[in-house]
Short mmCIF file of C-alpha atoms in Angstrom, two decimals:
data_model
loop_
_atom_site.label_atom_id
_atom_site.label_comp_id
_atom_site.label_asym_id
_atom_site.label_seq_id
_atom_site.Cartn_x
_atom_site.Cartn_y
_atom_site.Cartn_z
CA MET R 1 0.00 0.00 0.00
CA ILE R 2 1.38 3.42 -0.99
CA ARG R 3 0.94 6.12 1.60
CA PRO R 4 -0.36 9.50 0.35
CA LEU R 5 2.68 11.34 1.77
CA THR R 6 5.08 8.97 0.02
CA LEU R 7 3.26 9.46 -3.28
CA LEU R 8 3.23 13.25 -2.80
CA GLY R 9 6.96 13.26 -2.04
CA GLY R 10 7.69 11.22 -5.16
CA LEU R 11 5.61 13.50 -7.38
CA THR R 12 7.29 16.57 -5.92
CA GLY R 13 10.69 15.05 -6.69
CA LEU R 14 9.65 14.41 -10.29
CA MET R 15 8.44 17.99 -10.72
CA ILE R 16 11.69 19.41 -9.32
CA SER R 17 13.73 17.16 -11.62
CA ALA R 18 11.74 18.25 -14.67
CA GLY R 19 12.32 21.90 -13.74
CA ALA R 20 16.04 21.33 -13.43
CA LEU R 21 16.16 19.95 -16.98
CA ALA R 22 14.35 22.95 -18.51
CA HIS R 23 16.37 25.22 -20.75
CA TYR R 24 15.43 28.66 -21.95
CA PRO R 25 16.17 30.49 -25.20
CA MET R 26 18.91 33.12 -25.11
CA MET R 27 20.06 35.72 -27.64
CA GLU R 28 22.87 38.26 -27.67
CA CYS R 29 23.11 40.79 -30.51
CA ALA R 30 25.63 43.47 -31.45
CA ALA R 31 25.83 46.06 -34.22
CA GLN R 32 29.03 45.86 -36.24
CA SER R 33 29.33 48.56 -38.90
CA GLU R 34 26.31 48.08 -41.22
CA MET R 35 25.53 44.58 -39.91
CA ILE R 36 23.86 43.13 -36.84
CA GLU R 37 25.15 39.80 -35.58
CA CYS R 38 23.21 37.67 -33.11
CA ARG R 39 24.21 34.53 -31.26
CA VAL R 40 21.29 32.34 -30.22
CA GLY R 41 21.15 29.26 -28.06
CA PHE R 42 19.80 27.84 -24.85
CA SER R 43 20.54 28.29 -21.16
CA ASP R 44 21.98 24.76 -20.95
CA GLY R 45 24.69 25.77 -23.46
CA SER R 46 23.20 23.96 -26.45
CA LYS R 47 23.18 25.60 -29.87
CA ALA R 48 20.14 26.68 -31.85
CA THR R 49 21.36 25.56 -35.27
CA GLY R 50 18.62 25.94 -37.89
CA LYS R 51 16.27 27.92 -35.62
CA PRO R 52 14.70 31.06 -37.16
CA VAL R 53 15.54 34.58 -36.02
CA ARG R 54 13.35 37.41 -37.27
CA LEU R 55 13.78 41.16 -37.57
CA TYR R 56 10.61 43.30 -37.29
CA ASP R 57 9.76 46.98 -37.44
CA TYR R 58 7.57 48.48 -34.72
CA ASP R 59 4.45 47.97 -36.85
CA GLU R 60 5.05 44.18 -36.62
CA ASN R 61 6.14 43.98 -40.28
CA LEU R 62 8.70 41.27 -40.95
CA ILE R 63 11.83 42.93 -42.39
CA ALA R 64 14.14 39.91 -42.54
CA GLU R 65 14.42 36.31 -41.41
CA ALA R 66 17.42 33.99 -41.18
CA GLU R 67 18.26 30.61 -39.67
CA ALA R 68 21.06 30.18 -37.15
CA ASP R 69 24.14 28.62 -38.72
CA GLN R 70 26.34 25.79 -37.34
CA ARG R 71 27.78 28.22 -34.77
CA SER R 72 24.32 29.49 -33.77
CA LEU R 73 25.00 32.85 -35.46
CA VAL R 74 22.66 35.00 -37.55
CA SER R 75 23.52 38.22 -39.42
CA PHE R 76 21.27 40.97 -40.76
CA SER R 77 21.87 44.21 -42.62
CA GLN R 78 21.03 47.01 -40.21
CA PRO R 79 17.72 48.59 -41.30
CA GLN R 80 16.76 52.26 -41.05
CA GLY R 81 14.44 53.28 -38.25
CA GLU R 82 13.25 51.43 -35.18
CA PHE R 83 13.25 47.65 -35.08
CA TYR R 84 13.59 44.62 -32.85
CA ILE R 85 14.98 41.12 -33.30
CA GLN R 86 13.10 38.03 -32.12
CA PHE R 87 14.30 34.49 -31.43
CA ASP R 88 11.32 32.18 -30.97
CA SER R 89 12.65 28.73 -30.24
CA GLY R 90 9.19 27.20 -30.04
CA HIS R 91 9.02 26.75 -26.29
CA GLU R 92 8.35 29.22 -23.52
CA PHE R 93 8.44 32.87 -24.57
CA PRO R 94 10.43 34.36 -27.45
CA VAL R 95 13.53 36.43 -26.70
CA GLU R 96 13.59 39.95 -28.13
CA VAL R 97 16.37 42.51 -28.49
CA ASP R 98 15.42 46.11 -29.24
CA TYR R 99 17.55 48.25 -31.58
CA GLY R 100 18.32 50.56 -28.64
CA GLU R 101 20.10 47.68 -26.87
CA LEU R 102 22.67 47.19 -29.63
#
């Protein structure tokens, strides 16, 4: 017979373990001359090869889109005006970098 407290303790342990395995999307971008270079990946250190990174204007219009290369890098030509860059890895919330942060 399984006691309720033993079952509760086991379920709590499983939930803590699952949380420890979670990894979150990360993105770091920098302006270099006329280009913007972004490195994308995950909090566990894994790369985001092939994942899309998008550049939008403030009216939500897609300006450019690229996939992360083998080194988890993406490059864009720097647009005129205000914009932001979004890395949506497909889980949790997307990461965004505003042009003012470059």
